[in-house]
Coordinates of C-alpha atoms in Angstrom, one line a residue:
X915 CA 91.9 70.3 93.4
X916 CA 94.2 72.5 95.6
X917 CA 93.4 72.9 99.3
X918 CA 92.4 76.4 98.8
X919 CA 89.7 75.6 96.5
X920 CA 88.5 72.8 98.7
X921 CA 88.3 75.3 101.6
X922 CA 86.4 77.8 99.4
X923 CA 83.9 75.0 98.1
X924 CA 83.4 73.5 101.5
X925 CA 82.6 76.8 103.1
X926 CA 79.4 77.0 101.2
X927 CA 76.5 77.0 103.7
X928 CA 73.6 74.8 103.6
X929 CA 70.5 76.6 102.2
X930 CA 67.1 75.8 103.8
X931 CA 64.4 73.9 101.7
X932 CA 61.0 75.1 100.6
X933 CA 59.0 72.1 102.0
X934 CA 57.3 74.3 104.7
X935 CA 55.9 76.8 102.4
X936 CA 52.1 76.6 103.0
X937 CA 50.7 78.5 100.1
X938 CA 51.5 80.3 97.0
X939 CA 51.6 83.8 98.4
X940 CA 53.9 82.6 101.3
X941 CA 56.2 80.9 98.8
X942 CA 56.4 83.9 96.5
X943 CA 57.3 86.1 99.6
X944 CA 60.0 83.7 100.7
X945 CA 61.2 83.1 97.2
X946 CA 62.4 86.8 97.2
X947 CA 64.1 86.4 100.6
X948 CA 67.2 88.3 99.5
X949 CA 66.0 91.7 98.9
X950 CA 68.9 93.8 97.5
X951 CA 68.9 97.6 98.1
X952 CA 70.9 99.1 95.2
X953 CA 72.2 102.5 95.8
X954 CA 74.6 103.9 93.1
X955 CA 77.2 106.3 93.3
X956 CA 80.1 107.3 90.9
X957 CA 82.4 105.0 92.6
X958 CA 80.7 101.9 94.2
X959 CA 77.4 100.0 94.9
X960 CA 76.3 99.1 98.4
X961 CA 74.7 95.8 99.0
X962 CA 72.5 95.0 101.9
X963 CA 70.0 92.0 102.5
X964 CA 67.0 91.2 104.4
X965 CA 66.6 87.5 105.1
X966 CA 63.4 85.8 106.3
X967 CA 63.5 83.3 109.3
X968 CA 62.5 80.4 106.8
X969 CA 64.5 80.3 103.5
X970 CA 63.4 78.5 100.5
X971 CA 65.4 76.8 97.9
X972 CA 65.0 77.6 94.4
X973 CA 62.1 75.5 92.8
X974 CA 63.1 73.6 89.7
X975 CA 60.8 72.4 86.9
X976 CA 60.8 71.0 83.5
X977 CA 59.3 73.9 81.9
X978 CA 60.8 75.7 78.9
X979 CA 62.9 78.5 80.3
X980 CA 62.2 82.1 79.1
X981 CA 65.0 84.3 80.2
X982 CA 64.6 87.9 81.5
X983 CA 67.7 89.4 80.1
X984 CA 68.8 92.8 81.4
X985 CA 69.6 95.0 78.5
X986 CA 72.8 96.9 78.8
X987 CA 73.5 100.4 77.4
X988 CA 77.0 101.0 76.2
X989 CA 76.8 104.8 75.9
X990 CA 79.2 105.4 78.7
X991 CA 81.5 102.6 78.1
X992 CA 85.0 103.1 77.1
X993 CA 88.1 105.3 78.2
X994 CA 87.1 107.8 80.7
X995 CA 90.3 110.1 80.4
X996 CA 90.3 112.8 77.5
X997 CA 93.1 111.2 75.4
X998 CA 94.0 112.6 72.0
X999 CA 94.8 110.3 69.1
X1000 CA 98.3 111.9 68.9
X1001 CA 99.2 111.1 72.4
X1002 CA 102.3 109.0 72.8
X1003 CA 102.3 105.4 74.2
X1004 CA 103.9 106.7 77.5
X1005 CA 100.9 108.8 78.3
X1006 CA 98.7 105.6 78.4
X1007 CA 101.3 103.8 80.7
X1008 CA 101.4 106.9 83.1
X1009 CA 97.6 106.7 83.6
X1010 CA 98.5 103.7 86.1
X1011 CA 102.2 104.3 86.8
X1012 CA 101.8 108.0 87.6
X1013 CA 104.1 110.5 89.0
X1014 CA 102.2 110.3 92.3
X1015 CA 102.7 106.5 92.4
X1016 CA 106.4 106.8 91.6
X1017 CA 106.8 109.5 94.3
X1018 CA 105.4 107.0 96.8
X1019 CA 107.8 104.3 95.8
X1020 CA 110.8 106.7 95.9
X1021 CA 109.9 108.0 99.3
X1022 CA 109.5 104.4 100.9
X1023 CA 112.7 103.1 99.1
X1024 CA 114.7 106.1 100.5
X1025 CA 113.3 105.6 103.9
X1026 CA 114.3 101.8 103.7
X1027 CA 117.7 102.8 102.5
X1028 CA 118.2 105.2 105.5
X1029 CA 117.3 102.3 107.8
X1030 CA 119.8 99.7 106.5
X1031 CA 123.1 99.5 108.6
X1032 CA 124.5 97.0 106.0
X1033 CA 124.6 99.6 103.2
X1034 CA 127.2 102.4 103.1
X1035 CA 124.6 105.3 102.9
X1036 CA 127.4 108.0 102.8
X1037 CA 128.5 107.1 99.3
X1038 CA 124.8 106.3 97.9
X1039 CA 122.6 109.1 96.8
X1040 CA 118.9 108.7 97.4
X1041 CA 116.6 107.5 94.6
X1042 CA 114.9 110.1 92.5
X1043 CA 111.7 109.9 90.4
X1044 CA 113.6 110.3 87.2
X1045 CA 116.0 107.5 88.2
X1046 CA 113.0 105.1 89.0
X1047 CA 111.5 105.5 85.6
X1048 CA 114.9 104.7 84.1
X1049 CA 115.1 101.7 86.4
X1050 CA 111.6 100.5 85.2
X1051 CA 112.7 101.0 81.6
X1052 CA 115.9 98.9 82.1
X1053 CA 113.9 96.2 83.8
X1054 CA 111.4 96.1 80.9
X1055 CA 114.2 96.1 78.4
X1056 CA 115.8 93.0 80.0
X1057 CA 112.8 90.8 78.8
X1058 CA 113.9 91.6 75.3
X1059 CA 117.5 90.5 75.8
X1060 CA 117.8 87.3 77.6
X1061 CA 120.7 86.6 79.7
X1062 CA 121.6 84.1 82.4
X1063 CA 122.3 86.5 85.1
X1064 CA 121.8 90.2 85.9
X1065 CA 125.3 90.9 85.8
X1066 CA 125.7 89.8 82.2
X1067 CA 123.6 92.7 80.9
X1068 CA 126.5 95.0 81.8
X1069 CA 129.2 92.5 80.6
X1070 CA 132.2 93.8 78.5
X1071 CA 132.6 90.4 76.9
X1072 CA 132.1 90.6 73.0
X1073 CA 129.8 87.7 72.9
X1074 CA 127.6 89.1 75.7
X1075 CA 127.9 92.8 75.6
X1076 CA 124.7 94.9 75.3
X1077 CA 125.8 98.6 75.5
X1078 CA 122.4 100.1 75.9
X1079 CA 122.2 99.0 79.5
X1080 CA 125.4 100.7 80.5
X1081 CA 124.1 103.8 78.7
X1082 CA 120.8 104.0 80.7
X1083 CA 122.2 103.0 84.1
X1084 CA 125.3 101.6 85.7
X1085 CA 125.4 98.3 87.0
X1086 CA 126.2 99.1 90.6
X1087 CA 123.3 101.7 90.6
X1088 CA 120.9 99.3 89.1
X1089 CA 121.5 96.7 91.8
X1090 CA 121.4 99.2 94.6
X1091 CA 117.8 100.4 93.4
X1092 CA 116.7 96.8 93.1
X1093 CA 118.0 96.1 96.7
X1094 CA 116.2 99.1 98.2
X1095 CA 113.0 98.8 96.1
X1096 CA 110.4 99.2 98.8
X1097 CA 106.7 99.9 99.1
X1098 CA 105.7 100.2 102.7
X1099 CA 107.6 100.6 105.9
X1100 CA 104.6 99.3 108.0
X1101 CA 105.8 96.3 110.0
X1102 CA 104.5 92.9 109.0
X1103 CA 101.4 91.7 111.0
X1104 CA 99.5 88.6 111.2
X1105 CA 96.1 90.0 110.1
X1106 CA 97.5 91.4 106.8
X1107 CA 99.8 89.5 104.7
X1108 CA 99.9 92.0 101.9
X1109 CA 101.0 94.8 104.0
X1110 CA 104.4 95.0 102.0
X1111 CA 102.4 95.9 98.8
X1112 CA 99.0 96.5 99.6
X1113 CA 99.2 100.3 99.1
X1114 CA 100.5 99.8 95.6
X1115 CA 97.9 97.3 94.8
X1116 CA 94.9 99.5 96.2
X1117 CA 96.2 102.5 94.2
X1118 CA 96.4 100.4 90.9
X1119 CA 93.1 98.9 91.3
X1120 CA 91.6 102.3 91.6
X1121 CA 93.5 103.5 88.6
X1122 CA 92.2 100.6 86.6
X1123 CA 88.5 101.1 87.4
X1124 CA 88.9 104.8 86.9
X1125 CA 90.6 104.7 83.5
X1126 CA 88.1 102.5 81.6
X1127 CA 84.3 101.7 82.0
X1128 CA 83.9 98.2 80.7
X1129 CA 81.5 97.0 77.8
X1130 CA 78.8 94.5 78.7
X1131 CA 80.7 91.2 78.8
X1132 CA 82.9 90.6 81.8
X1133 CA 84.6 87.4 83.0
X1134 CA 86.3 86.4 86.4
X1135 CA 89.1 83.7 86.4
X1136 CA 92.3 82.8 88.2
X1137 CA 95.8 83.9 87.3
X1138 CA 99.0 82.5 88.8
X1139 CA 102.4 84.2 89.1
X1140 CA 105.2 81.7 89.2
X1141 CA 106.9 81.7 92.7
X1142 CA 108.6 78.8 94.3
X1143 CA 110.1 80.4 97.4
X1144 CA 108.7 80.1 100.9
X1145 CA 105.3 81.8 101.2
X1146 CA 102.3 81.0 103.4
X1147 CA 99.7 81.6 100.9
X1148 CA 101.5 80.2 97.8
X1149 CA 99.1 78.0 95.7
X1150 CA 99.3 75.0 93.5
X1151 CA 97.0 75.0 90.5
X1152 CA 97.8 72.0 88.2
X1153 CA 95.9 73.3 85.3
X1154 CA 97.7 76.7 85.0
X1155 CA 101.1 77.0 83.2
X1156 CA 102.6 78.4 86.4
X1157 CA 101.6 75.7 88.7
X1158 CA 103.1 77.0 91.9
X1159 CA 102.9 80.6 92.6
X1160 CA 100.8 83.5 93.9
X1161 CA 97.2 83.2 92.9
X1162 CA 95.0 86.3 91.9
X1163 CA 91.4 86.7 90.9
X1164 CA 91.2 88.7 87.7
X1165 CA 88.2 90.7 86.4
X1166 CA 88.4 91.3 82.7
X1167 CA 86.5 93.0 80.0
X1168 CA 86.0 90.4 77.3
X1169 CA 85.8 92.9 74.5
X1170 CA 89.1 94.7 74.9
X1171 CA 90.9 92.4 77.4
X1172 CA 91.4 95.2 79.9
X1173 CA 92.0 94.2 83.5
X1174 CA 89.5 95.9 85.5
X1175 CA 90.2 94.6 88.8
X1176 CA 92.4 92.2 90.8
X1177 CA 92.3 90.5 94.2
X1178 CA 95.3 88.5 95.6
X1179 CA 94.5 85.2 97.3
X1180 CA 95.9 85.1 100.8
X1181 CA 93.8 82.2 102.1
X1182 CA 90.8 82.7 104.4
X1183 CA 91.6 86.5 104.7
X1184 CA 91.3 87.0 101.0
X1185 CA 87.8 88.7 101.5
X1186 CA 85.5 89.3 104.4
X1187 CA 82.8 86.7 105.0
X1188 CA 79.7 87.7 102.9
X1189 CA 76.5 88.4 104.9
X1190 CA 74.6 86.8 102.1
X1191 CA 74.0 83.1 102.8
X1192 CA 74.7 80.3 100.5
X1193 CA 77.3 82.0 98.1
X1194 CA 80.5 81.1 100.2
X1195 CA 83.8 82.4 99.9
X1196 CA 84.1 82.1 96.1
X1197 CA 80.7 83.9 95.6
X1198 CA 82.1 86.7 98.1
X1199 CA 85.0 87.2 95.6
X1200 CA 82.7 87.7 92.6
X1201 CA 80.7 90.3 94.6
X1202 CA 83.7 92.1 95.7
X1203 CA 85.1 92.2 92.1
X1204 CA 81.7 93.3 90.6
X1205 CA 80.9 95.9 93.5
X1206 CA 81.4 98.8 91.1
X1207 CA 79.5 97.3 88.3
X1208 CA 76.2 95.6 89.8
X1209 CA 73.0 97.0 88.7
X1210 CA 74.3 98.1 85.4
X1211 CA 73.0 95.0 83.3
X1212 CA 76.5 93.5 82.6
X1213 CA 77.0 89.9 81.6
X1214 CA 79.3 87.8 83.6
X1215 CA 81.0 84.6 82.7
X1216 CA 82.6 82.5 85.4
X1217 CA 83.6 78.8 85.7
X1218 CA 82.5 76.1 88.2
X1219 CA 84.7 77.5 91.0
X1220 CA 82.4 80.5 91.5
X1221 CA 79.1 79.3 90.2
X1222 CA 76.1 78.5 92.3
X1223 CA 72.3 78.9 92.1
X1224 CA 72.6 81.2 95.1
X1225 CA 75.2 83.5 93.5
X1226 CA 73.3 83.7 90.2
X1227 CA 70.0 84.6 91.9
X1228 CA 71.9 87.4 93.6
X1229 CA 73.3 88.7 90.5
X1230 CA 70.0 88.5 88.8
X1231 CA 68.3 90.5 91.6
X1232 CA 71.1 93.0 91.0
X1233 CA 70.4 93.3 87.3
X1234 CA 73.3 91.3 86.2
X1235 CA 73.2 88.5 83.6
X1236 CA 75.4 85.6 84.3
X1237 CA 76.5 82.4 82.7
X1238 CA 79.1 79.5 83.7
X1239 CA 79.9 76.0 84.1
X1240 CA 78.8 74.4 87.5
X1241 CA 79.4 71.4 89.4
X1242 CA 76.2 69.0 90.0
X1243 CA 77.0 68.8 93.7
X1244 CA 76.8 72.5 94.4
X1245 CA 74.2 73.4 97.0
X1246 CA 70.7 74.0 95.4
X1247 CA 71.5 72.3 92.1
X1248 CA 68.6 70.4 90.8
X1249 CA 69.0 66.5 90.1
X1250 CA 69.2 65.7 86.4
X1251 CA 69.4 61.8 86.4
X1252 CA 68.6 61.4 82.7
X1253 CA 71.0 59.1 81.0
X1254 CA 72.1 60.9 77.7
X1255 CA 73.9 60.0 74.6
X1256 CA 76.6 62.2 73.2
X1257 CA 75.1 65.4 71.9
X1258 CA 71.7 65.1 73.8
X1259 CA 70.7 67.9 76.2
X1260 CA 68.5 67.9 79.5
X1261 CA 67.6 70.8 81.6
X1262 CA 65.7 72.3 84.6
X1263 CA 64.5 75.8 85.0
X1264 CA 63.2 78.1 87.7
X1265 CA 61.8 81.6 87.5
X1266 CA 65.2 83.2 86.9
X1267 CA 67.7 80.3 86.2
X1268 CA 68.4 77.6 83.7
X1269 CA 70.5 74.5 84.6
X1270 CA 71.5 72.5 81.5
X1271 CA 73.2 68.9 81.3
X1272 CA 74.9 68.3 77.9
X1273 CA 76.6 65.1 77.1
X1274 CA 79.9 65.5 75.2
X1275 CA 82.9 63.3 76.1
X1276 CA 81.8 63.6 79.5
X1277 CA 78.8 65.4 81.3
X1278 CA 78.9 69.1 81.2
X1279 CA 76.6 71.1 83.6
X1280 CA 75.8 74.8 82.8
X1281 CA 73.9 77.4 84.7
X1282 CA 72.6 80.7 83.0
X1283 CA 70.2 83.5 83.6
X1284 CA 70.2 84.6 80.1
X1285 CA 70.2 81.6 77.8
X1286 CA 67.4 79.2 76.6
X1287 CA 68.1 75.4 76.3
X1288 CA 68.4 75.8 72.4
X1289 CA 71.2 74.0 70.5
X1290 CA 73.2 75.0 67.5
X1291 CA 75.1 72.8 65.0
X1292 CA 78.8 73.5 65.0
X1293 CA 81.6 72.0 63.1
X1294 CA 84.7 70.2 64.5
X1295 CA 87.9 69.0 63.1
X1296 CA 88.1 71.6 60.3
X1297 CA 84.5 70.8 59.2
X1298 CA 84.9 67.1 59.0
X1299 CA 82.4 66.6 61.8
X1300 CA 79.3 68.5 63.1
X1301 CA 77.8 68.2 66.4
X1302 CA 74.8 69.7 68.4
X1303 CA 76.0 72.1 71.1
X1304 CA 73.8 74.4 73.5
X1305 CA 74.1 78.1 72.7
X1306 CA 75.1 78.9 76.4
X1307 CA 78.3 76.7 75.9
X1308 CA 79.3 78.2 72.7
X1309 CA 79.0 81.8 74.3
X1310 CA 80.9 80.5 77.3
X1311 CA 83.7 79.3 75.1
X1312 CA 84.0 82.4 73.0
X1313 CA 84.3 84.7 76.0
X1314 CA 85.8 82.8 79.0
X1315 CA 89.5 82.4 77.8
X1316 CA 90.3 86.1 78.0
X1317 CA 92.2 85.8 81.3
X1318 CA 94.2 83.0 80.0
X1319 CA 95.1 85.1 76.9
X1320 CA 96.4 87.9 79.1
X1321 CA 98.7 85.6 81.1
X1322 CA 99.8 84.2 77.8
X1323 CA 100.8 87.5 76.3
X1324 CA 102.2 89.0 79.4
X1325 CA 104.4 85.9 79.9
X1326 CA 106.1 86.5 76.6
X1327 CA 107.4 90.0 77.7
X1328 CA 107.2 89.6 81.6
X1329 CA 109.8 91.6 83.6
X1330 CA 109.8 89.4 86.6
X1331 CA 113.0 88.1 88.0
X1332 CA 114.2 85.1 90.0
X1333 CA 115.6 85.4 93.4
X1334 CA 113.5 88.3 94.5
X1335 CA 111.2 88.7 97.6
X1336 CA 107.7 88.0 96.8
X1337 CA 106.3 91.4 97.1
X1338 CA 109.1 92.8 94.7
X1339 CA 108.5 90.1 92.2
X1340 CA 104.7 90.7 92.3
X1341 CA 105.4 94.4 91.8
X1342 CA 107.1 93.6 88.5
X1343 CA 104.0 91.5 87.6
X1344 CA 101.9 94.7 88.4
X1345 CA 104.0 96.5 86.1
X1346 CA 103.4 94.1 83.2
X1347 CA 99.5 94.2 83.9
X1348 CA 99.9 98.2 83.6
X1349 CA 101.7 97.7 80.3
X1350 CA 99.0 95.3 79.0
X1351 CA 96.2 97.8 80.2
X1352 CA 98.0 100.6 78.4
X1353 CA 98.3 98.4 75.3
X1354 CA 94.4 97.7 75.3
X1355 CA 93.6 101.3 75.7
X1356 CA 96.0 102.4 72.9
X1357 CA 94.4 99.8 70.5
X1358 CA 90.9 100.6 71.4
X1359 CA 91.5 104.4 71.1
X1360 CA 93.5 104.1 67.7
X1361 CA 91.8 101.0 66.5
X1362 CA 95.3 100.1 65.7
X1363 CA 96.9 96.8 64.9
X1364 CA 100.1 96.6 66.9
X1365 CA 101.8 93.6 68.7
X1366 CA 102.3 93.7 72.5
X1367 CA 106.0 93.2 71.9
X1368 CA 106.2 96.4 69.7
X1369 CA 104.0 98.4 71.9
X1370 CA 106.5 97.5 74.9
X1371 CA 109.5 98.5 72.9
X1372 CA 108.2 101.7 71.9
X1373 CA 107.2 102.4 75.6
X1374 CA 110.7 101.6 76.6
X1375 CA 112.1 104.2 74.1
X1376 CA 109.7 106.9 75.1
X1377 CA 110.5 106.5 78.8
X1378 CA 114.3 106.8 78.0
X1379 CA 113.7 109.8 75.7
X1380 CA 111.8 111.6 78.3
X1381 CA 113.8 110.7 81.5
X1382 CA 117.2 109.5 80.5
X1383 CA 118.8 112.8 79.6
X1384 CA 117.6 114.4 82.9
X1385 CA 119.0 111.5 84.7
X1386 CA 122.5 111.9 82.9
X1387 CA 122.6 115.6 83.7
X1388 CA 121.9 114.8 87.4
X1389 CA 124.4 112.0 87.9
X1390 CA 127.4 112.0 85.5
X1391 CA 129.0 108.6 85.4
X1392 CA 132.6 109.5 86.4
X1393 CA 134.0 106.2 85.1
X1394 CA 132.9 107.2 81.6
X1395 CA 134.6 110.4 81.2
X1396 CA 134.6 111.1 77.6
X1397 CA 138.3 112.4 77.1
X1398 CA 139.9 109.7 79.0
X1399 CA 141.3 108.0 75.9
X1400 CA 142.7 111.1 74.1
X1401 CA 144.1 113.6 76.7
X1402 CA 147.2 113.3 78.7
X1403 CA 146.5 111.9 82.1
X1404 CA 148.8 111.3 85.1
X1405 CA 148.5 109.5 88.5
X1406 CA 148.4 111.4 91.6
X1407 CA 147.9 110.7 95.4
X1408 CA 144.4 110.9 96.7
X1409 CA 143.9 113.6 99.1
X1410 CA 141.1 112.5 101.4
X1411 CA 138.3 114.9 102.3
X1412 CA 136.9 112.6 104.9
X1413 CA 138.0 109.6 106.9
X1414 CA 138.5 107.4 103.8
X1415 CA 142.2 107.2 103.1
X1416 CA 141.8 105.5 99.7
X1417 CA 139.4 105.2 96.8
X1418 CA 137.9 102.2 95.0
X1419 CA 139.5 101.3 91.7
X1420 CA 136.9 101.6 88.9
X1421 CA 138.6 99.1 86.6
X1422 CA 138.7 96.4 89.4
X1423 CA 135.2 97.1 90.1
X1424 CA 134.1 96.5 86.6
X1425 CA 135.7 93.1 86.7
X1426 CA 134.0 92.0 89.9
X1427 CA 136.9 92.7 92.3
X1428 CA 137.0 94.9 95.4
X1429 CA 140.2 97.0 95.4
X1430 CA 141.3 99.9 97.3
X1431 CA 143.9 102.4 96.0
X1432 CA 145.7 105.6 97.2
X1433 CA 146.0 106.9 93.7
X1434 CA 143.7 108.6 91.4
X1435 CA 143.4 110.5 88.1
X1436 CA 142.3 113.8 89.0
X1437 CA 141.2 114.8 85.5
X1438 CA 138.8 111.8 85.3
X1439 CA 138.1 111.9 89.1
X1440 CA 138.2 108.3 89.7
X1441 CA 140.4 105.9 91.8
X1442 CA 142.8 103.6 89.9
X1443 CA 145.4 101.0 90.9
X1444 CA 149.0 102.3 89.9
X1445 CA 150.1 99.0 88.5
X1446 CA 148.0 98.1 85.4
X1447 CA 144.4 99.6 86.0
X1448 CA 145.7 103.2 85.3
X1449 CA 147.0 102.2 81.9
X1450 CA 144.0 99.9 81.0
X1451 CA 141.6 102.8 82.0
X1452 CA 143.2 105.3 79.7
X1453 CA 143.9 102.9 76.7
X1454 CA 141.0 100.6 76.5
X1455 CA 137.5 101.6 75.5
X1456 CA 135.9 98.5 77.1
X1457 CA 137.8 97.7 80.2

C-alpha cells in the first residue's frame, strides 16, 4: 500500500461505543446521531450534521438482513443538451472543449508568450482560437502515427514522411504553441498545488456534470496518469498499469462509462476535512464526488479504500444505496471469527447494513446496504467448475471495472507526450477524457456501434474540415509557395525594413540548421542561401 493510502486509512477517527446506552429509546435516539439535512437545488446538495455528545457504534447481530432499497427513477437520466441525431461528432466534443474554454487557453498562452524574454516575440504572431483547434487535432493525430520524436512527424525522409502534419501546421509553429501552452498566470503557492491547471479542471468538471445526468449505478475508483518526473504529489500504485504517476479519483456511470467527475490527488490538501466523524479522508472524497447526486437513490460501488460502516450509514441516510469490498480492520466492523471452507458464507447485519465474509482462495469481506446474504451458483473455467458466490460479489464484479476499462481504452489512443511539464501533460489527459465522454454520449444518443479509434479519427477530420481552411487563409505558409517549382525566380539582396540585416534560410531551417542570409527570393518572399539552397528550394518538391 502506498504512503498516500496509508495516510488516508490511518486518518479514520475512532468512533465511540454503544456500551453506555441505557435503554432502547436512548439507543434509538443515539443510533440516528448523524441527522443529514438534505436541501436540493439544480446544482448541488448541502450536507450538515448534528452529532450527540455520546455516539454509538453500529449494533451488529446474526439476524437475516432485509435491505431497505431506495428506488431510483431514471426519468430524467441521459443527455441534458438538445442534440439532434444528425449532429456531427465535433458537436459532442465541443460540449466540453467549447469556444469559451479555448479562448481562455488562448488568452493565457498569449499572456505567457508576452512575458517570455527568451522567445523572439517580434517574429511570432499570437495564438488564435482556430490555430489552437488545429493544434489539438494535430496532437490527437499523432497517436495514430507513432514516431520516436516529435520532429519526425515533419520529416522529409521517404521512410518517415507523413505529409498530413505539414499540411495542418508547420513544425516550427507547432513547437512554439506547445512551448507557450499555458492555463493560468497566477503564481504558484504552497496552499494550492493545482494552480497551474485548476481553472481548466473546474470548468471541465462542471461541463461533465452539466452534459449528462447519470443512471442508477455509479462507481468510484482510482486512475493513474504515467509521470516519472519530479512532482511532490506523484504516487506509486503497484496494481495500476501506470504505477508511477498522477493519481485521480474518478466517478463513472456504470451503464455508459461516462466520466461524471474527477478529483486530482494532491496529498492532504486533496479535499477539506469532513465535519462528519468516522468517514476519514477517503470517505470525504466519496462525499465530494457524490455531492450533486446524494438523495436521488443512486447505487454506488466502491472498493476497500473507501468503504466503511460510517460512510455507508451516511450514504443510506442520504437515500443512496452502496456496495463494496471492505477490510476487516476498518473502524466499526463486526468480528466474524467463523472458520469457513471454500465457498461458505458468514455474515452480520444491522438495521441498515450487511457485512459478509466469503471464503474463496482467501477471505473476502463485503459491505452493502442493498443486498441480502443469498448466494448463486456460477460457472468457472468455461463451465467446467461451479461455485457458490454471494449475489453482492457478483453485482460488484459486473460493475466495478468500468474505470479500469476507461483507462484501458484511453491508453490505446492517448495524446500525452513525454518531456512535458506535468500540468501540460495532464491537460492532454483531460483532452482524452473529453474525447471519451463525447464518444459515450455519441453511442448513447445514436445507439451506434463504433470503436473509440474510429470515433477519434472522425473527430480529427471534422476539426480540420471546420478550422483548417480558416487557419490557412489567416496564415499562408510562405515556404510552400505553390509556383516555386514552375516559374522563373531570381535571387536578390534583402532590403531590411527593421534592424535585421538578414533573413533565415528556409532550406537550412527545414534541415535543423540555423543559417542567416542576405539574399532572398522576392516572388516567394523567403530567405535563401545563395550557394545551394536557392537551387534546392526551386527544384526539389521535398527539400
